[in-house]
């Protein structure tokens, strides 16, 4: 054991001292890393919400209204994440769509191939609060139901 | 393409506000949920996830509102500067929410363990409660049993007619019951204060040594008979059973004794034995007397015939006649003892008969210096069915014996006492003379038993008296008085006082 430890110490020492080369202190990051990180975050969010939905079902918690509502909330968050993911992909990653505010209360959506459909899709994607607010509301309702169930259970005891 | 901008702005701002409000409400509800059951790990998980959503919602909404404000106020450049930071915070916040969400499984497992432990704890608690209740019931039950047992033991101890005695290892009295107090004649406090022991009550040292030896050898004694000395120095025949008790719960070694007073029983046994013996002697005497009586009659007849004619043997014949008469007298007494003869039985007034005896004896030379006390019962006249002559003979005989016993005592007296006892009456003849030696008491009614010198008594007086009293369905007993002298007691059945047949 003692010999093994000594051997393990000698390897990095040899690599450091015996094989010298150029070393760059800091790695340079491009601008796109931010949006990719953000998109990975959304994917992670989707993944965790999917896991949550399956776990709630797997544990048999769907018999409780509260947990069913939380499950539904997770579904809405998945949809919202999908929506946000798509919007960020279009405007920040491939720059297929851009939006510019006009002075008269209108905005101009410019699409790469002048597709109105893409423009309207993007317009719909920009209204993502229509998904995340219900998701949060469902989460609130789910918790409220759990509180009520819990209090009702304690009242029976 | 041109699209309306206002809906986007309105939905963005109101949505952002709604997100803030809803996420805060979620946090609030999750906290309430947690408060309902502090040990529930799932509720704790919901608090975490709600907090995560709150951070996410607030940070995102803040960014959105700020963006709209800056864009609407034509500060787009400023927003461009902040946008990266806002986006980063937003990214971190929903990644945080995602991370927390993934802890659901672990939280579930922890919660399951907590619930399982809680169930086990509750089951154990119930078992403990049940055990505790059982224990309480058992303690109550045992206490009741113990109290009942203690009560029974105490009643047995206190109300036993036999003496129950508890002594320490050195036989010093620790506890004694009421029967024991009555037997010893001492007060309980006196016995305890004076540190009296069992050995102080055993009259004879060899008896105590024997008891001690038995206790040391066998740790118990069973029905050991000995004389017990009471506070009046009177010896009482007792039977002792006892044993050692090594005690429980660190109690010291003690001895427990049960002392049974068998004095009366012994006396009764002796009386029965005496009666049996005298009955046998009576049978024998009757047989002998009957066989001797006829030859004596013939001898006396021929002697008296020969005396009618003068002869040189006249003096010798008179001697023969005298001794034959003596013999006939003895035989007659023997017959009286065995009561084979028949007598006329009438109602006898005992008091009248006793007055007659006393009047007769007061004129007798031997009784001139004797004080005779006549303490007769105050009751109506006591009558017995019997032969007045025979009863007079018995009383006279007892009085003469008493007179002989007090002849050396200048203050000698003889007392005649009568007593009524339901259907019987008692006549006591007491004196303050020398008393009867203890060893003579069992033989005192035997025929021919006498303590007088040869020629001064036949030894038939008391045995004849015994025979007469027995013939009257009565009893006669002899004992020494506590103070000094002897006491004879005659017990006779009374007749119905309504019949005045004389």
Coordinates of N, CA, C and O in Angstrom, one line a residue, chain B residues 2-146:
Chain B
X2 N -45.4 43.1 -39.4 CA -45.7 44.0 -38.3 C -46.8 43.4 -37.4 O -47.7 42.8 -37.9
X3 N -46.4 43.4 -36.1 CA -47.3 42.8 -35.1 C -47.6 43.8 -34.0 O -46.8 44.7 -33.8
X4 N -48.7 43.6 -33.3 CA -49.0 44.6 -32.2 C -48.0 44.3 -31.1 O -47.8 43.1 -30.7
X5 N -47.4 45.3 -30.6 CA -46.4 45.2 -29.5 C -47.0 45.2 -28.1 O -46.5 44.5 -27.2
X6 N -48.1 45.9 -28.0 CA -48.7 46.1 -26.7 C -49.1 44.7 -26.0 O -48.8 44.6 -24.8
X7 N -49.8 43.8 -26.7 CA -50.1 42.6 -26.0 C -48.8 41.9 -25.4 O -48.9 41.4 -24.3
X8 N -47.8 42.0 -26.2 CA -46.5 41.3 -25.7 C -46.1 42.0 -24.4 O -45.7 41.3 -23.4
X9 N -46.1 43.3 -24.4 CA -45.7 44.1 -23.2 C -46.6 43.8 -22.0 O -46.1 43.6 -20.9
X10 N -47.9 43.9 -22.3 CA -48.9 43.7 -21.2 C -48.7 42.3 -20.6 O -48.6 42.2 -19.3
X11 N -48.7 41.3 -21.4 CA -48.6 39.9 -20.9 C -47.3 39.8 -20.2 O -47.2 39.1 -19.1
X12 N -46.2 40.4 -20.7 CA -44.9 40.2 -20.1 C -44.9 40.8 -18.7 O -44.4 40.2 -17.7
X13 N -45.4 42.0 -18.6 CA -45.3 42.7 -17.3 C -46.3 42.1 -16.3 O -45.9 41.7 -15.2
X14 N -47.6 41.9 -16.7 CA -48.5 41.3 -15.8 C -48.1 39.8 -15.5 O -48.3 39.4 -14.3
X15 N -47.6 39.1 -16.4 CA -47.1 37.8 -16.2 C -46.0 37.8 -15.2 O -46.0 36.9 -14.3
X16 N -45.1 38.7 -15.3 CA -44.0 38.8 -14.4 C -44.5 39.1 -13.0 O -44.1 38.4 -12.0
X17 N -45.4 40.0 -12.9 CA -46.0 40.3 -11.6 C -46.7 39.0 -11.0 O -46.6 38.7 -9.8
X18 N -47.5 38.4 -11.9 CA -48.2 37.2 -11.4 C -47.2 36.1 -11.0 O -47.5 35.4 -10.0
X19 N -46.1 36.0 -11.7 CA -45.1 35.0 -11.3 C -44.6 35.3 -9.9 O -44.4 34.4 -9.1
X20 N -44.3 36.6 -9.6 CA -43.8 37.0 -8.3 C -44.8 36.6 -7.2 O -44.5 35.9 -6.2
X21 N -46.0 37.1 -7.5 CA -47.1 36.8 -6.5 C -47.3 35.3 -6.3 O -47.3 34.8 -5.1
X22 N -47.4 34.6 -7.4 CA -47.7 33.2 -7.2 C -46.6 32.4 -6.6 O -46.8 31.5 -5.8
X23 N -45.3 32.8 -6.9 CA -44.2 32.0 -6.3 C -44.1 32.3 -4.8 O -43.8 31.4 -4.0
X24 N -44.5 33.6 -4.5 CA -44.5 33.9 -3.0 C -45.6 33.1 -2.3 O -45.4 32.6 -1.2
X25 N -46.7 33.0 -3.0 CA -47.9 32.3 -2.4 C -47.5 30.8 -2.2 O -47.8 30.1 -1.2
X26 N -46.8 30.3 -3.3 CA -46.3 28.9 -3.2 C -45.4 28.7 -2.0 O -45.6 27.7 -1.3
X27 N -44.5 29.6 -1.8 CA -43.6 29.5 -0.6 C -44.4 29.5 0.7 O -44.1 28.7 1.6
X28 N -45.4 30.4 0.7 CA -46.2 30.5 1.9 C -47.0 29.2 2.2 O -47.0 28.7 3.3
X29 N -47.6 28.7 1.1 CA -48.3 27.4 1.3 C -47.4 26.3 1.7 O -47.8 25.4 2.5
X30 N -46.2 26.2 1.1 CA -45.3 25.1 1.4 C -44.9 25.2 2.9 O -44.7 24.2 3.6
X31 N -44.7 26.4 3.4 CA -44.4 26.6 4.8 C -45.5 26.1 5.7 O -45.2 25.5 6.7
X32 N -46.7 26.5 5.3 CA -47.9 26.0 6.1 C -47.9 24.5 6.1 O -48.1 23.8 7.2
X33 N -47.7 23.9 4.9 CA -47.7 22.5 4.8 C -46.6 21.8 5.7 O -46.8 20.8 6.4
X34 N -45.5 22.5 5.7 CA -44.4 22.0 6.6 C -44.7 22.1 8.0 O -44.3 21.2 8.8
X35 N -45.4 23.1 8.4 CA -45.7 23.3 9.8 C -46.7 22.2 10.3 O -46.8 21.9 11.5
X36 N -47.5 21.7 9.3 CA -48.5 20.7 9.8 C -47.8 19.4 10.2 O -48.3 18.6 11.0
X37 N -46.6 19.1 9.6 CA -45.9 17.9 10.0 C -44.4 18.2 9.8 O -43.8 18.1 8.7
X38 N -43.7 18.6 10.9 CA -42.3 19.0 10.8 C -41.4 17.9 10.4 O -40.3 18.1 9.8
X39 N -41.8 16.6 10.6 CA -41.0 15.5 10.4 C -41.1 14.9 8.9 O -40.4 14.0 8.6
X40 N -42.0 15.5 8.1 CA -42.3 15.0 6.8 C -41.2 15.6 5.8 O -41.2 16.8 5.5
X41 N -40.4 14.7 5.3 CA -39.3 15.1 4.4 C -39.8 15.6 3.1 O -39.2 16.4 2.4
X42 N -41.0 15.0 2.7 CA -41.6 15.5 1.4 C -42.0 16.9 1.4 O -41.9 17.7 0.5
X43 N -42.6 17.3 2.6 CA -43.0 18.7 2.8 C -41.8 19.6 2.8 O -41.9 20.7 2.3
X44 N -40.7 19.1 3.4 CA -39.5 19.9 3.4 C -39.0 20.1 2.0 O -38.6 21.2 1.6
X45 N -39.1 19.0 1.2 CA -38.7 19.1 -0.2 C -39.6 20.1 -0.9 O -39.1 20.9 -1.8
X46 N -40.9 20.1 -0.6 CA -41.8 21.1 -1.3 C -41.4 22.5 -0.9 O -41.6 23.5 -1.7
X47 N -41.0 22.7 0.3 CA -40.5 24.0 0.8 C -39.3 24.4 -0.1 O -39.2 25.6 -0.6
X48 N -38.4 23.5 -0.2 CA -37.2 23.8 -1.0 C -37.5 24.2 -2.4 O -37.1 25.2 -3.0
X49 N -38.4 23.3 -3.0 CA -38.7 23.5 -4.5 C -39.5 24.9 -4.6 O -39.3 25.6 -5.6
X50 N -40.4 25.2 -3.6 CA -41.1 26.4 -3.7 C -40.2 27.6 -3.6 O -40.3 28.6 -4.3
X51 N -39.2 27.5 -2.7 CA -38.2 28.5 -2.5 C -37.4 28.7 -3.8 O -37.2 29.8 -4.3
X52 N -37.1 27.6 -4.4 CA -36.4 27.6 -5.7 C -37.2 28.3 -6.8 O -36.7 29.2 -7.5
X53 N -38.5 28.0 -6.9 CA -39.4 28.6 -7.8 C -39.6 30.1 -7.5 O -39.7 31.0 -8.4
X54 N -39.6 30.4 -6.2 CA -39.7 31.8 -5.8 C -38.5 32.6 -6.3 O -38.6 33.7 -6.9
X55 N -37.3 32.1 -6.1 CA -36.0 32.7 -6.5 C -36.1 32.9 -8.1 O -35.8 34.0 -8.6
X56 N -36.5 31.8 -8.7 CA -36.6 31.8 -10.2 C -37.6 32.8 -10.7 O -37.3 33.7 -11.5
X57 N -38.8 32.8 -10.0 CA -39.8 33.7 -10.5 C -39.5 35.2 -10.2 O -39.7 36.0 -11.1
X58 N -39.0 35.4 -9.0 CA -38.7 36.8 -8.7 C -37.5 37.4 -9.6 O -37.6 38.5 -10.2
X59 N -36.5 36.6 -9.7 CA -35.3 37.0 -10.5 C -35.7 37.2 -12.0 O -35.4 38.3 -12.6
X60 N -36.5 36.3 -12.5 CA -36.9 36.4 -13.9 C -37.8 37.6 -14.1 O -37.7 38.3 -15.1
X61 N -38.8 37.7 -13.2 CA -39.8 38.8 -13.3 C -39.1 40.1 -13.2 O -39.4 41.1 -13.9
X62 N -38.2 40.2 -12.3 CA -37.4 41.4 -12.1 C -36.7 41.8 -13.4 O -36.8 43.0 -13.9
X63 N -36.1 40.8 -14.0 CA -35.4 41.1 -15.3 C -36.3 41.5 -16.4 O -36.1 42.5 -17.1
X64 N -37.5 40.9 -16.5 CA -38.5 41.2 -17.5 C -39.0 42.6 -17.3 O -39.1 43.4 -18.3
X65 N -39.4 42.9 -16.1 CA -40.0 44.2 -15.8 C -38.9 45.3 -16.1 O -39.2 46.3 -16.7
X66 N -37.7 45.0 -15.6 CA -36.6 46.0 -15.9 C -36.4 46.2 -17.3 O -36.2 47.3 -17.8
X67 N -36.4 45.1 -18.1 CA -36.2 45.2 -19.5 C -37.3 46.1 -20.2 O -36.9 47.0 -21.0
X68 N -38.5 45.8 -19.8 CA -39.6 46.5 -20.4 C -39.5 48.0 -20.1 O -39.7 48.9 -20.9
X69 N -39.2 48.2 -18.8 CA -39.0 49.6 -18.4 C -37.9 50.3 -19.1 O -38.1 51.5 -19.6
X70 N -36.8 49.7 -19.3 CA -35.7 50.3 -19.9 C -35.9 50.5 -21.4 O -35.6 51.5 -22.0
X71 N -36.6 49.5 -22.0 CA -36.9 49.6 -23.5 C -37.9 50.7 -23.7 O -37.8 51.6 -24.6
X72 N -38.9 50.7 -22.8 CA -40.0 51.7 -23.0 C -39.4 53.2 -22.8 O -40.0 54.1 -23.3
X73 N -38.4 53.2 -21.9 CA -37.8 54.6 -21.7 C -36.6 54.8 -22.6 O -35.8 55.7 -22.3
X74 N -36.5 54.0 -23.7 CA -35.5 54.2 -24.7 C -34.1 54.0 -24.1 O -33.1 54.7 -24.5
X75 N -34.0 53.2 -23.1 CA -32.6 52.9 -22.5 C -32.2 51.5 -22.9 O -31.7 50.7 -22.1
X76 N -32.3 51.3 -24.2 CA -32.0 50.0 -24.7 C -30.5 49.6 -24.4 O -30.2 48.4 -24.1
X77 N -29.6 50.6 -24.5 CA -28.2 50.3 -24.3 C -28.0 49.8 -22.8 O -27.2 48.9 -22.6
X78 N -28.7 50.5 -22.0 CA -28.5 50.1 -20.5 C -28.9 48.6 -20.4 O -28.3 47.8 -19.7
X79 N -30.0 48.3 -21.0 CA -30.5 47.0 -20.9 C -29.5 46.0 -21.5 O -29.3 44.9 -20.9
X80 N -28.9 46.4 -22.6 CA -27.9 45.5 -23.2 C -26.8 45.2 -22.3 O -26.3 44.1 -22.3
X81 N -26.5 46.2 -21.4 CA -25.5 45.9 -20.4 C -25.9 45.0 -19.3 O -25.1 44.1 -18.8
X82 N -27.2 45.1 -18.9 CA -27.7 44.3 -17.8 C -28.1 42.9 -18.3 O -28.1 42.0 -17.5
X83 N -28.6 42.9 -19.5 CA -29.2 41.7 -20.0 C -28.4 40.4 -19.7 O -29.0 39.4 -19.3
X84 N -27.1 40.5 -19.9 CA -26.3 39.3 -19.7 C -26.4 38.8 -18.2 O -26.5 37.6 -17.9
X85 N -26.3 39.8 -17.3 CA -26.4 39.4 -15.9 C -27.8 38.9 -15.5 O -27.9 37.9 -14.8
X86 N -28.8 39.6 -16.1 CA -30.2 39.1 -15.8 C -30.4 37.7 -16.3 O -30.9 36.8 -15.6
X87 N -29.9 37.5 -17.5 CA -30.0 36.1 -18.1 C -29.3 35.1 -17.3 O -29.8 34.0 -17.1
X88 N -28.1 35.5 -16.8 CA -27.3 34.5 -16.1 C -28.0 34.1 -14.8 O -28.1 33.0 -14.4
X89 N -28.5 35.2 -14.1 CA -29.2 34.9 -12.8 C -30.4 34.0 -13.1 O -30.7 33.1 -12.3
X90 N -31.1 34.3 -14.2 CA -32.2 33.5 -14.6 C -31.8 32.0 -14.8 O -32.5 31.1 -14.3
X91 N -30.7 31.9 -15.5 CA -30.2 30.5 -15.8 C -29.9 29.8 -14.5 O -30.4 28.6 -14.3
X92 N -29.2 30.5 -13.6 CA -28.8 29.9 -12.4 C -30.1 29.5 -11.6 O -30.2 28.4 -11.0
X93 N -31.1 30.4 -11.6 CA -32.3 30.1 -10.7 C -33.0 28.9 -11.2 O -33.4 28.1 -10.4
X94 N -33.3 28.8 -12.5 CA -34.0 27.6 -12.9 C -33.2 26.3 -12.9 O -33.7 25.2 -12.8
X95 N -31.9 26.5 -13.0 CA -31.0 25.3 -12.8 C -31.1 24.8 -11.3 O -31.1 23.6 -11.0
X96 N -31.2 25.8 -10.5 CA -31.3 25.5 -9.0 C -32.7 24.8 -8.8 O -32.7 23.7 -8.1
X97 N -33.7 25.3 -9.5 CA -35.0 24.6 -9.3 C -34.9 23.2 -9.8 O -35.4 22.2 -9.2
X98 N -34.2 23.0 -11.0 CA -34.1 21.7 -11.5 C -33.3 20.7 -10.6 O -33.7 19.6 -10.4
X99 N -32.3 21.3 -10.0 CA -31.5 20.5 -9.1 C -32.3 20.0 -7.9 O -32.3 18.8 -7.5
X100 N -33.0 21.0 -7.4 CA -33.8 20.7 -6.2 C -34.9 19.6 -6.5 O -35.1 18.6 -5.8
X101 N -35.5 19.8 -7.7 CA -36.5 18.8 -8.2 C -36.0 17.4 -8.2 O -36.7 16.4 -7.8
X102 N -34.7 17.3 -8.6 CA -34.1 15.9 -8.7 C -33.9 15.2 -7.4 O -33.6 14.1 -7.3
X103 N -34.0 16.0 -6.3 CA -33.9 15.4 -5.0 C -35.1 14.8 -4.5 O -35.2 14.3 -3.3
X104 N -36.1 14.8 -5.3 CA -37.4 14.2 -4.9 C -37.3 12.8 -4.4 O -37.8 12.4 -3.3
X105 N -36.6 12.0 -5.2 CA -36.5 10.6 -4.8 C -35.8 10.4 -3.5 O -36.2 9.5 -2.7
X106 N -34.7 11.1 -3.3 CA -34.0 11.0 -2.0 C -34.9 11.4 -0.8 O -35.0 10.8 0.2
X107 N -35.6 12.6 -1.1 CA -36.5 13.0 -0.1 C -37.6 12.0 0.2 O -38.0 11.8 1.4
X108 N -38.1 11.4 -0.8 CA -39.1 10.3 -0.6 C -38.6 9.2 0.2 O -39.2 8.7 1.2
X109 N -37.3 8.7 -0.1 CA -36.7 7.7 0.7 C -36.6 8.0 2.2 O -36.9 7.3 3.1
X110 N -36.1 9.3 2.4 CA -35.9 9.8 3.7 C -37.2 9.8 4.5 O -37.4 9.3 5.6
X111 N -38.2 10.3 3.7 CA -39.6 10.3 4.3 C -40.1 9.0 4.7 O -40.7 8.8 5.7
X112 N -39.9 8.0 3.7 CA -40.3 6.6 4.0 C -39.7 6.1 5.3 O -40.3 5.5 6.1
X113 N -38.4 6.4 5.4 CA -37.6 5.9 6.6 C -38.2 6.6 7.8 O -38.4 5.9 8.9
X114 N -38.5 7.9 7.7 CA -39.0 8.6 8.9 C -40.4 8.0 9.3 O -40.6 7.8 10.4
X115 N -41.2 7.8 8.2 CA -42.5 7.2 8.5 C -42.5 5.9 9.1 O -43.2 5.6 10.1
X116 N -41.5 5.0 8.6 CA -41.3 3.7 9.1 C -40.9 3.8 10.5 O -41.4 3.1 11.4
X117 N -39.9 4.7 10.8 CA -39.4 4.8 12.1 C -40.5 5.3 13.1 O -40.6 4.9 14.2
X118 N -41.3 6.2 12.5 CA -42.4 6.8 13.4 C -43.4 5.7 13.7 O -43.8 5.6 14.9
X119 N -43.7 4.8 12.7 CA -44.6 3.7 13.0 C -44.1 2.8 14.1 O -44.8 2.4 15.0
X120 N -42.8 2.5 13.9 CA -42.1 1.6 14.8 C -42.1 2.3 16.2 O -42.4 1.6 17.2
X121 N -41.8 3.6 16.2 CA -41.8 4.3 17.5 C -43.2 4.3 18.1 O -43.3 4.1 19.4
X122 N -44.2 4.5 17.3 CA -45.6 4.5 17.8 C -46.0 3.1 18.3 O -46.6 3.0 19.4
X123 N -45.6 2.1 17.6 CA -45.8 0.7 18.0 C -45.1 0.5 19.3 O -45.7 -0.1 20.3
X124 N -43.9 0.9 19.4 CA -43.1 0.7 20.6 C -43.8 1.5 21.8 O -43.9 1.0 22.9
X125 N -44.2 2.7 21.4 CA -44.8 3.6 22.4 C -46.1 2.9 23.0 O -46.3 2.9 24.2
X126 N -46.9 2.3 22.0 CA -48.1 1.6 22.4 C -47.8 0.4 23.3 O -48.5 0.2 24.3
X127 N -46.8 -0.3 22.9 CA -46.4 -1.5 23.6 C -45.9 -1.0 25.1 O -46.3 -1.7 26.0
X128 N -45.2 0.1 25.1 CA -44.7 0.6 26.4 C -45.9 1.0 27.2 O -45.9 0.7 28.4
X129 N -46.8 1.7 26.6 CA -48.0 2.1 27.3 C -48.8 0.9 27.9 O -49.2 0.9 29.0
X130 N -48.9 -0.1 26.9 CA -49.6 -1.3 27.3 C -48.9 -2.0 28.5 O -49.5 -2.4 29.5
X131 N -47.6 -2.1 28.3 CA -46.8 -2.7 29.4 C -46.9 -1.9 30.7 O -47.1 -2.5 31.8
X132 N -46.9 -0.6 30.6 CA -47.0 0.2 31.7 C -48.4 0.1 32.4 O -48.4 -0.1 33.6
X133 N -49.4 0.0 31.5 CA -50.8 -0.2 32.1 C -50.9 -1.6 32.8 O -51.4 -1.7 33.9
X134 N -50.3 -2.6 32.1 CA -50.3 -3.9 32.7 C -49.6 -3.9 34.0 O -50.0 -4.5 35.0
X135 N -48.4 -3.2 34.0 CA -47.6 -3.2 35.2 C -48.4 -2.5 36.3 O -48.4 -3.0 37.4
X136 N -49.1 -1.4 35.9 CA -49.9 -0.7 36.9 C -51.0 -1.6 37.5 O -51.2 -1.7 38.7
X137 N -51.7 -2.3 36.5 CA -52.7 -3.2 37.0 C -52.1 -4.3 37.9 O -52.7 -4.6 38.9
X138 N -51.0 -4.8 37.5 CA -50.4 -5.9 38.3 C -50.0 -5.4 39.6 O -50.1 -6.1 40.6
X139 N -49.4 -4.2 39.6 CA -49.0 -3.6 40.9 C -50.2 -3.4 41.8 O -50.2 -3.8 43.0
X140 N -51.3 -2.9 41.2 CA -52.5 -2.7 42.0 C -53.1 -4.1 42.5 O -53.4 -4.3 43.7
X141 N -53.1 -5.1 41.6 CA -53.6 -6.4 41.9 C -52.7 -7.0 43.0 O -53.2 -7.5 44.0
X142 N -51.4 -6.9 42.8 CA -50.5 -7.5 43.8 C -50.6 -6.8 45.2 O -50.5 -7.4 46.2
X143 N -50.7 -5.5 45.1 CA -50.9 -4.7 46.3 C -52.1 -5.1 47.1 O -52.1 -5.3 48.3
X144 N -53.2 -5.3 46.3 CA -54.5 -5.7 46.9 C -54.3 -7.1 47.6 O -54.7 -7.4 48.7
X145 N -53.6 -8.0 46.8 CA -53.4 -9.4 47.3 C -52.6 -9.3 48.6 O -52.8 -10.0 49.6
X146 N -51.5 -8.4 48.5 CA -50.6 -8.3 49.6 C -51.3 -7.8 50.8 O -51.2 -8.2 52.0

